[in-house]
Amino acid sequence: MELSSRKKQILAAIIKTYIETGEPVGSKALSRVLDLGLSPATLRNEMSELSELGFLEQPHTSAGRVPTSEGYRLYIQQLMHPAEPDGRTKAAIDDALEQTVADPERMVGTAGQVLADLTGLPALSATVSNETASIRRVETIPMGRRSALLVMITSDGIARSRLCRLDYALTPALLERFVRLAAAEIEGKELAAFQPALLQTLVAMDGDCGFAYMPLLAALFQMVDEVGESKLSLKGESNLFGFSELEKGAHQLIDLIARRDAILSILAGVHGPVEVVFGGDTPIEALWPSSLVVARYKLGEKELGRIGVIGPTRMAYEQLIPSIEYFAAKLGSLLTQALEDMEDDEFGRDG
């Protein structure tokens, strides 16, 4: 059903007032902020109809109305006027993120803390499993007679290293055989290809030498597993206790995020540039009083993850949604630039 212009104005005014005050909105309070020349009785009738349509609800018999998830959704999609981040906000985001670019691998986790500090809300950041990523470089650095440091760098800029101990002496000849194998059979291969069958094939390809450097291959496959696993980070969780709606269930919410799977599933369902997920629309009771504003960020053209905030449903969406969308775009841009710089450095070293 298409709402009349008057109902839309009334709904928008109720939502904006509730976001500002946190108190159910009654007809008298509404008449003070809405200049439509309507009596409190007429406003009550309109509010009652909006409740019947599922856009408002009444927490208590004598209380005013508060928005439902459907009410917020309509407000976000049709009624609100997003406020683009001003120059000062953009500069604050730019400056804070640019300080994290020195370490691309830790940049996403650090960005979550930056977002929490800027918004005063808990920030979630999640990497998505990118099975189309590949191994860009493998380096082996001898550390002793039977040990070596194995370094792996992926095509999306993630680096891992591991100290490996071998059962045999790491002779120059053995090291050269492993380097040749890595260049021919490992570098450039997509992460999704690193299954147990491939490990067996690589070991068998080089006969006795394959068994000699088996610990290096096993460590490499373990690092691929770690990189391919989706990760979830929560920063600024103490901010949850600053909202009366969330204070009682804050520990449950933190525990839910620590268990990862449910939240990762919800974040994976975000397909637009930025979306709002209402906890009341999920089957997870701990999320019901909250909502999430989540944006996707990319590395070049490849989707890398999600970042956003979690807070009470009465968040200031007009400001938050554009700011988080800008934040995610800036994060992706800096990650892309950091990877290009790494490639330039590597090309210069090889050249």
CSV table of C-alpha atoms in Angstrom, one decimal:
chain,number,residue,atom,x,y,z
A,1,MET,CA,0.0,0.0,0.0
A,2,GLU,CA,1.3,3.4,-1.0
A,3,LEU,CA,1.2,5.8,1.9
A,4,SER,CA,-0.3,9.3,1.5
A,5,SER,CA,2.1,12.3,1.6
A,6,ARG,CA,0.7,13.2,5.1
A,7,LYS,CA,1.3,9.7,6.5
A,8,LYS,CA,4.9,9.8,5.2
A,9,GLN,CA,5.5,13.2,6.8
A,10,ILE,CA,4.1,11.9,10.1
A,11,LEU,CA,6.2,8.8,10.0
A,12,ALA,CA,9.4,10.6,9.1
A,13,ALA,CA,8.8,13.1,12.0
A,14,ILE,CA,8.1,10.3,14.5
A,15,ILE,CA,11.3,8.5,13.5
A,16,LYS,CA,13.5,11.6,13.6
A,17,THR,CA,12.1,12.5,17.0
A,18,TYR,CA,12.5,9.0,18.4
A,19,ILE,CA,16.2,8.9,17.1
A,20,GLU,CA,16.9,12.2,18.8
A,21,THR,CA,15.1,11.5,22.2
A,22,GLY,CA,14.9,7.7,22.6
A,23,GLU,CA,11.4,8.2,24.0
A,24,PRO,CA,8.1,6.9,22.5
A,25,VAL,CA,6.5,9.7,20.5
A,26,GLY,CA,3.0,10.8,21.5
A,27,SER,CA,0.6,13.0,19.6
A,28,LYS,CA,1.3,16.1,21.7
A,29,ALA,CA,5.1,15.8,21.1
A,30,LEU,CA,4.5,15.2,17.4
A,31,SER,CA,2.3,18.3,17.0
A,32,ARG,CA,5.1,20.4,18.4
A,33,VAL,CA,7.6,19.2,15.7
A,34,LEU,CA,5.2,18.8,12.8
A,35,ASP,CA,3.6,21.9,11.3
A,36,LEU,CA,0.6,20.4,9.5
A,37,GLY,CA,-2.1,22.2,11.4
A,38,LEU,CA,-3.5,18.8,12.6
A,39,SER,CA,-5.2,18.3,16.0
A,40,PRO,CA,-3.7,15.8,18.4
A,41,ALA,CA,-6.8,13.6,17.8
A,42,THR,CA,-6.2,13.6,14.1
A,43,LEU,CA,-2.5,12.7,14.7
A,44,ARG,CA,-3.5,9.9,17.0
A,45,ASN,CA,-5.8,8.5,14.2
A,46,GLU,CA,-3.0,8.7,11.7
A,47,MET,CA,-0.5,7.1,14.1
A,48,SER,CA,-3.0,4.3,14.8
A,49,GLU,CA,-3.3,3.6,11.1
A,50,LEU,CA,0.5,3.6,10.7
A,51,SER,CA,0.6,1.0,13.5
A,52,GLU,CA,-2.0,-1.2,11.8
A,53,LEU,CA,0.1,-1.0,8.6
A,54,GLY,CA,3.2,-2.3,10.6
A,55,PHE,CA,5.3,0.9,10.5
A,56,LEU,CA,4.9,1.8,14.2
A,57,GLU,CA,4.3,0.0,17.4
A,58,GLN,CA,3.2,0.9,20.9
A,59,PRO,CA,5.5,-0.4,23.7
A,60,HIS,CA,3.0,0.3,26.4
A,61,THR,CA,-0.8,0.9,26.4
A,62,SER,CA,-0.4,4.6,27.5
A,63,ALA,CA,2.9,5.3,25.7
A,64,GLY,CA,3.5,6.9,22.4
A,65,ARG,CA,4.7,5.1,19.3
A,66,VAL,CA,8.1,3.9,18.2
A,67,PRO,CA,9.2,2.8,14.7
A,68,THR,CA,9.3,-0.9,13.7
A,69,SER,CA,11.9,-2.3,11.3
A,70,GLU,CA,9.4,-1.8,8.5
A,71,GLY,CA,9.1,1.9,9.5
A,72,TYR,CA,12.8,2.4,9.6
A,73,ARG,CA,13.2,0.6,6.3
A,74,LEU,CA,10.7,2.9,4.6
A,75,TYR,CA,12.3,5.9,6.2
A,76,ILE,CA,15.8,4.9,4.9
A,77,GLN,CA,14.6,4.0,1.4
A,78,GLN,CA,12.2,6.9,0.7
A,79,LEU,CA,11.8,9.5,3.4
A,80,MET,CA,15.2,10.5,4.8
A,81,HIS,CA,17.6,13.0,3.2
A,82,PRO,CA,21.1,11.5,3.5
A,83,ALA,CA,23.7,14.1,4.6
A,84,GLU,CA,26.9,13.6,2.6
A,85,PRO,CA,30.0,13.8,4.8
A,86,ASP,CA,31.3,17.3,5.0
A,87,GLY,CA,34.9,18.2,4.3
A,88,ARG,CA,35.9,18.0,7.9
A,89,THR,CA,34.4,14.5,8.3
A,90,LYS,CA,36.1,13.3,5.1
A,91,ALA,CA,39.4,14.8,6.2
A,92,ALA,CA,39.2,13.0,9.6
A,93,ILE,CA,38.5,9.7,7.8
A,94,ASP,CA,41.3,10.2,5.3
A,95,ASP,CA,43.8,11.2,7.9
A,96,ALA,CA,43.0,8.3,10.3
A,97,LEU,CA,43.0,5.7,7.6
A,98,GLU,CA,46.2,6.9,5.9
A,99,GLN,CA,48.0,6.3,9.1
A,100,THR,CA,47.2,2.6,8.9
A,101,VAL,CA,48.5,2.0,5.4
A,102,ALA,CA,52.0,1.1,6.4
A,103,ASP,CA,50.8,-2.5,7.2
A,104,PRO,CA,48.2,-3.6,4.7
A,105,GLU,CA,47.6,-6.9,6.4
A,106,ARG,CA,46.6,-5.3,9.6
A,107,MET,CA,44.9,-2.3,8.0
A,108,VAL,CA,41.4,-3.7,8.1
A,109,GLY,CA,41.5,-4.5,11.8
A,110,THR,CA,43.0,-1.0,12.5
A,111,ALA,CA,40.3,0.6,10.3
A,112,GLY,CA,37.7,-1.0,12.5
A,113,GLN,CA,39.1,0.8,15.5
A,114,VAL,CA,39.3,4.0,13.5
A,115,LEU,CA,35.6,3.7,12.6
A,116,ALA,CA,34.6,3.0,16.2
A,117,ASP,CA,36.5,6.1,17.4
A,118,LEU,CA,34.9,8.3,14.7
A,119,THR,CA,31.3,7.1,15.3
A,120,GLY,CA,31.3,6.3,19.0
A,121,LEU,CA,29.7,2.9,18.0
A,122,PRO,CA,31.1,-0.6,18.0
A,123,ALA,CA,32.7,-1.4,14.6
A,124,LEU,CA,32.6,-4.7,12.8
A,125,SER,CA,35.1,-5.7,10.1
A,126,ALA,CA,35.0,-9.0,8.2
A,127,THR,CA,37.1,-10.4,5.4
A,128,VAL,CA,35.4,-12.7,3.0
A,129,SER,CA,36.9,-15.8,1.7
A,130,ASN,CA,38.4,-14.9,-1.7
A,131,GLU,CA,38.9,-18.2,-3.5
A,132,THR,CA,39.9,-16.4,-6.7
A,133,ALA,CA,42.9,-14.9,-5.0
A,134,SER,CA,46.2,-16.6,-5.8
A,135,ILE,CA,49.7,-17.0,-4.4
A,136,ARG,CA,51.8,-14.2,-5.9
A,137,ARG,CA,55.1,-15.0,-4.3
A,138,VAL,CA,56.8,-17.6,-2.1
A,139,GLU,CA,60.2,-17.0,-0.5
A,140,THR,CA,62.3,-19.3,1.6
A,141,ILE,CA,65.0,-17.9,3.8
A,142,PRO,CA,67.4,-20.3,5.5
A,143,MET,CA,67.6,-19.8,9.3
A,144,GLY,CA,69.8,-22.7,10.2
A,145,ARG,CA,71.0,-26.1,9.1
A,146,ARG,CA,67.5,-27.6,9.3
A,147,SER,CA,65.2,-24.7,9.5
A,148,ALA,CA,63.9,-22.0,7.1
A,149,LEU,CA,61.5,-19.1,7.2
A,150,LEU,CA,58.7,-19.5,4.7
A,151,VAL,CA,57.0,-16.4,3.4
A,152,MET,CA,53.9,-16.3,1.3
A,153,ILE,CA,52.2,-13.3,-0.3
A,154,THR,CA,48.8,-13.5,-2.0
A,155,SER,CA,47.5,-11.5,-4.9
A,156,ASP,CA,45.3,-9.4,-2.6
A,157,GLY,CA,48.2,-8.3,-0.5
A,158,ILE,CA,48.0,-10.7,2.4
A,159,ALA,CA,51.3,-12.0,3.8
A,160,ARG,CA,52.0,-14.9,6.0
A,161,SER,CA,55.3,-16.3,7.3
A,162,ARG,CA,56.2,-19.4,9.3
A,163,LEU,CA,59.4,-20.9,10.7
A,164,CYS,CA,59.7,-24.5,9.5
A,165,ARG,CA,61.9,-27.3,10.8
A,166,LEU,CA,63.0,-30.0,8.4
A,167,ASP,CA,64.0,-33.6,9.1
A,168,TYR,CA,66.9,-33.2,6.6
A,169,ALA,CA,69.6,-30.6,6.2
A,170,LEU,CA,68.5,-27.7,4.0
A,171,THR,CA,71.3,-27.8,1.5
A,172,PRO,CA,71.7,-25.3,-1.3
A,173,ALA,CA,70.6,-27.9,-3.8
A,174,LEU,CA,67.5,-28.8,-1.8
A,175,LEU,CA,66.6,-25.2,-1.4
A,176,GLU,CA,67.0,-24.6,-5.2
A,177,ARG,CA,64.7,-27.5,-5.9
A,178,PHE,CA,62.0,-26.1,-3.7
A,179,VAL,CA,62.4,-22.6,-5.2
A,180,ARG,CA,62.0,-24.1,-8.7
A,181,LEU,CA,58.9,-26.1,-7.6
A,182,ALA,CA,57.4,-23.0,-6.1
A,183,ALA,CA,57.9,-20.9,-9.2
A,184,ALA,CA,56.6,-23.5,-11.6
A,185,GLU,CA,53.7,-25.1,-9.6
A,186,ILE,CA,52.7,-22.8,-6.7
A,187,GLU,CA,53.1,-19.1,-7.7
A,188,GLY,CA,50.1,-18.0,-9.6
A,189,LYS,CA,47.8,-20.8,-8.5
A,190,GLU,CA,44.5,-19.9,-6.9
A,191,LEU,CA,44.0,-20.5,-3.2
A,192,ALA,CA,41.0,-22.8,-3.9
A,193,ALA,CA,43.3,-25.2,-5.7
A,194,PHE,CA,45.3,-26.0,-2.5
A,195,GLN,CA,43.5,-29.3,-1.6
A,196,PRO,CA,45.1,-32.4,-0.1
A,197,ALA,CA,45.4,-34.0,-3.5
A,198,LEU,CA,47.6,-31.2,-4.7
A,199,LEU,CA,49.9,-31.6,-1.7
A,200,GLN,CA,50.3,-35.3,-2.6
A,201,THR,CA,51.0,-34.4,-6.2
A,202,LEU,CA,53.6,-31.8,-5.4
A,203,VAL,CA,55.4,-34.2,-3.0
A,204,ALA,CA,55.4,-37.0,-5.6
A,205,MET,CA,56.7,-34.8,-8.4
A,206,ASP,CA,60.2,-34.5,-7.0
A,207,GLY,CA,60.8,-38.0,-5.6
A,208,ASP,CA,63.0,-38.1,-2.5
A,209,CYS,CA,63.5,-34.4,-2.5
A,210,GLY,CA,59.7,-33.9,-2.2
A,211,PHE,CA,59.7,-35.8,1.1
A,212,ALA,CA,62.7,-33.9,2.3
A,213,TYR,CA,61.0,-30.5,1.9
A,214,MET,CA,57.6,-31.8,2.9
A,215,PRO,CA,57.5,-29.6,6.0
A,216,LEU,CA,57.8,-26.5,3.8
A,217,LEU,CA,54.9,-27.6,1.6
A,218,ALA,CA,52.8,-28.6,4.7
A,219,ALA,CA,53.4,-25.1,6.2
A,220,LEU,CA,52.5,-23.4,3.0
A,221,PHE,CA,49.1,-25.3,2.8
A,222,GLN,CA,48.4,-24.4,6.4
A,223,MET,CA,49.0,-20.7,5.6
A,224,VAL,CA,46.7,-20.9,2.6
A,225,ASP,CA,44.0,-22.4,4.9
A,226,GLU,CA,44.4,-19.5,7.3
A,227,VAL,CA,44.2,-16.9,4.6
A,228,GLY,CA,41.2,-18.4,3.0
A,229,GLU,CA,39.2,-18.4,6.3
A,230,SER,CA,36.8,-15.5,6.8
A,231,LYS,CA,37.7,-13.4,9.8
A,232,LEU,CA,35.6,-11.2,12.0
A,233,SER,CA,36.8,-8.3,14.2
A,234,LEU,CA,34.9,-6.2,16.8
A,235,LYS,CA,36.4,-2.9,17.9
A,236,GLY,CA,35.0,-0.4,20.4
A,237,GLU,CA,32.8,-3.0,22.1
A,238,SER,CA,32.6,-1.0,25.3
A,239,ASN,CA,30.5,1.5,23.3
A,240,LEU,CA,27.6,-1.0,23.5
A,241,PHE,CA,27.2,-0.2,27.2
A,242,GLY,CA,26.5,3.5,26.4
A,243,PHE,CA,23.0,2.7,25.0
A,244,SER,CA,20.2,1.8,27.4
A,245,GLU,CA,18.5,-0.4,24.7
A,246,LEU,CA,21.7,-2.5,24.4
A,247,GLU,CA,23.2,-2.4,27.9
A,248,LYS,CA,21.4,-5.4,29.3
A,249,GLY,CA,22.2,-7.6,26.4
A,250,ALA,CA,25.6,-6.2,25.6
A,251,HIS,CA,27.5,-9.3,26.9
A,252,GLN,CA,25.3,-11.6,24.9
A,253,LEU,CA,25.9,-9.6,21.8
A,254,ILE,CA,29.7,-9.6,22.3
A,255,ASP,CA,29.6,-13.4,22.9
A,256,LEU,CA,27.5,-13.8,19.7
A,257,ILE,CA,30.1,-11.9,17.7
A,258,ALA,CA,32.9,-13.9,19.3
A,259,ARG,CA,31.3,-17.1,18.0
A,260,ARG,CA,31.5,-15.5,14.5
A,261,ASP,CA,29.4,-17.8,12.3
A,262,ALA,CA,26.0,-16.1,12.7
A,263,ILE,CA,27.4,-12.6,12.2
A,264,LEU,CA,29.5,-13.6,9.3
A,265,SER,CA,26.5,-15.2,7.6
A,266,ILE,CA,24.5,-11.9,8.1
A,267,LEU,CA,27.4,-9.8,6.7
A,268,ALA,CA,27.8,-12.1,3.7
A,269,GLY,CA,24.2,-11.2,2.9
A,270,VAL,CA,25.0,-7.6,2.3
A,271,HIS,CA,25.2,-7.2,-1.4
A,272,GLY,CA,24.7,-3.4,-2.0
A,273,PRO,CA,27.4,-0.8,-1.5
A,274,VAL,CA,25.9,0.0,2.0
A,275,GLU,CA,22.9,-1.6,3.7
A,276,VAL,CA,21.1,-1.6,7.0
A,277,VAL,CA,20.4,-4.9,8.7
A,278,PHE,CA,17.8,-4.8,11.4
A,279,GLY,CA,18.3,-7.3,14.2
A,280,GLY,CA,14.5,-7.7,14.6
A,281,ASP,CA,14.4,-9.2,11.1
A,282,THR,CA,16.8,-12.0,12.1
A,283,PRO,CA,16.1,-15.1,14.2
A,284,ILE,CA,18.9,-14.1,16.6
A,285,GLU,CA,17.4,-12.8,19.8
A,286,ALA,CA,20.6,-11.1,20.9
A,287,LEU,CA,20.4,-8.9,17.8
A,288,TRP,CA,16.7,-7.8,18.1
A,289,PRO,CA,17.3,-4.4,19.8
A,290,SER,CA,20.1,-3.5,17.4
A,291,SER,CA,20.8,-2.8,13.8
A,292,LEU,CA,23.9,-2.8,11.6
A,293,VAL,CA,25.0,-0.3,9.0
A,294,VAL,CA,27.4,-2.2,6.8
A,295,ALA,CA,29.4,-1.4,3.6
A,296,ARG,CA,31.4,-3.5,1.3
A,297,TYR,CA,35.0,-2.6,0.5
A,298,LYS,CA,37.1,-3.8,-2.5
A,299,LEU,CA,40.6,-4.4,-3.5
A,300,GLY,CA,40.6,-3.0,-7.1
A,301,GLU,CA,37.6,-4.9,-8.6
A,302,LYS,CA,37.7,-7.8,-6.1
A,303,GLU,CA,35.4,-7.7,-3.1
A,304,LEU,CA,37.5,-8.1,0.0
A,305,GLY,CA,35.2,-7.7,3.0
A,306,ARG,CA,32.6,-5.8,4.9
A,307,ILE,CA,32.9,-3.0,7.5
A,308,GLY,CA,30.3,-1.2,9.5
A,309,VAL,CA,28.9,-0.4,12.9
A,310,ILE,CA,26.4,-2.0,15.2
A,311,GLY,CA,24.1,0.0,17.6
A,312,PRO,CA,20.5,0.6,18.6
A,313,THR,CA,17.9,0.7,15.9
A,314,ARG,CA,17.5,4.5,16.6
A,315,MET,CA,20.8,5.4,15.0
A,316,ALA,CA,21.2,8.6,13.0
A,317,TYR,CA,21.0,6.9,9.6
A,318,GLU,CA,21.0,10.1,7.6
A,319,GLN,CA,24.6,10.8,8.7
A,320,LEU,CA,25.9,7.3,9.3
A,321,ILE,CA,25.0,5.7,5.9
A,322,PRO,CA,26.9,8.2,3.7
A,323,SER,CA,29.8,8.3,6.1
A,324,ILE,CA,30.3,4.6,6.3
A,325,GLU,CA,30.0,4.3,2.5
A,326,TYR,CA,32.7,6.9,2.1
A,327,PHE,CA,34.8,5.2,4.8
A,328,ALA,CA,34.6,1.8,3.0
A,329,ALA,CA,35.4,3.4,-0.4
A,330,LYS,CA,38.5,5.1,1.1
A,331,LEU,CA,39.6,1.9,2.8
A,332,GLY,CA,39.4,0.0,-0.5
A,333,SER,CA,41.3,2.7,-2.3
A,334,LEU,CA,44.1,2.7,0.2
A,335,LEU,CA,44.3,-1.1,0.2
A,336,THR,CA,44.5,-1.1,-3.6
A,337,GLN,CA,47.2,1.6,-3.6
A,338,ALA,CA,49.2,-0.3,-0.9
A,339,LEU,CA,49.2,-3.5,-3.0
A,340,GLU,CA,50.3,-1.6,-6.1
A,341,ASP,CA,53.2,-0.1,-4.1
A,342,MET,CA,54.1,-3.6,-3.0
A,343,GLU,CA,54.1,-4.8,-6.6
A,344,ASP,CA,56.2,-1.8,-7.7
A,345,ASP,CA,58.8,-2.5,-4.9
A,346,GLU,CA,58.9,-6.2,-5.9
A,347,PHE,CA,59.2,-5.4,-9.6
A,348,GLY,CA,62.1,-3.0,-8.8
A,349,ARG,CA,63.8,-5.7,-6.7
A,350,ASP,CA,63.4,-8.3,-9.4
A,351,GLY,CA,64.5,-5.9,-12.1
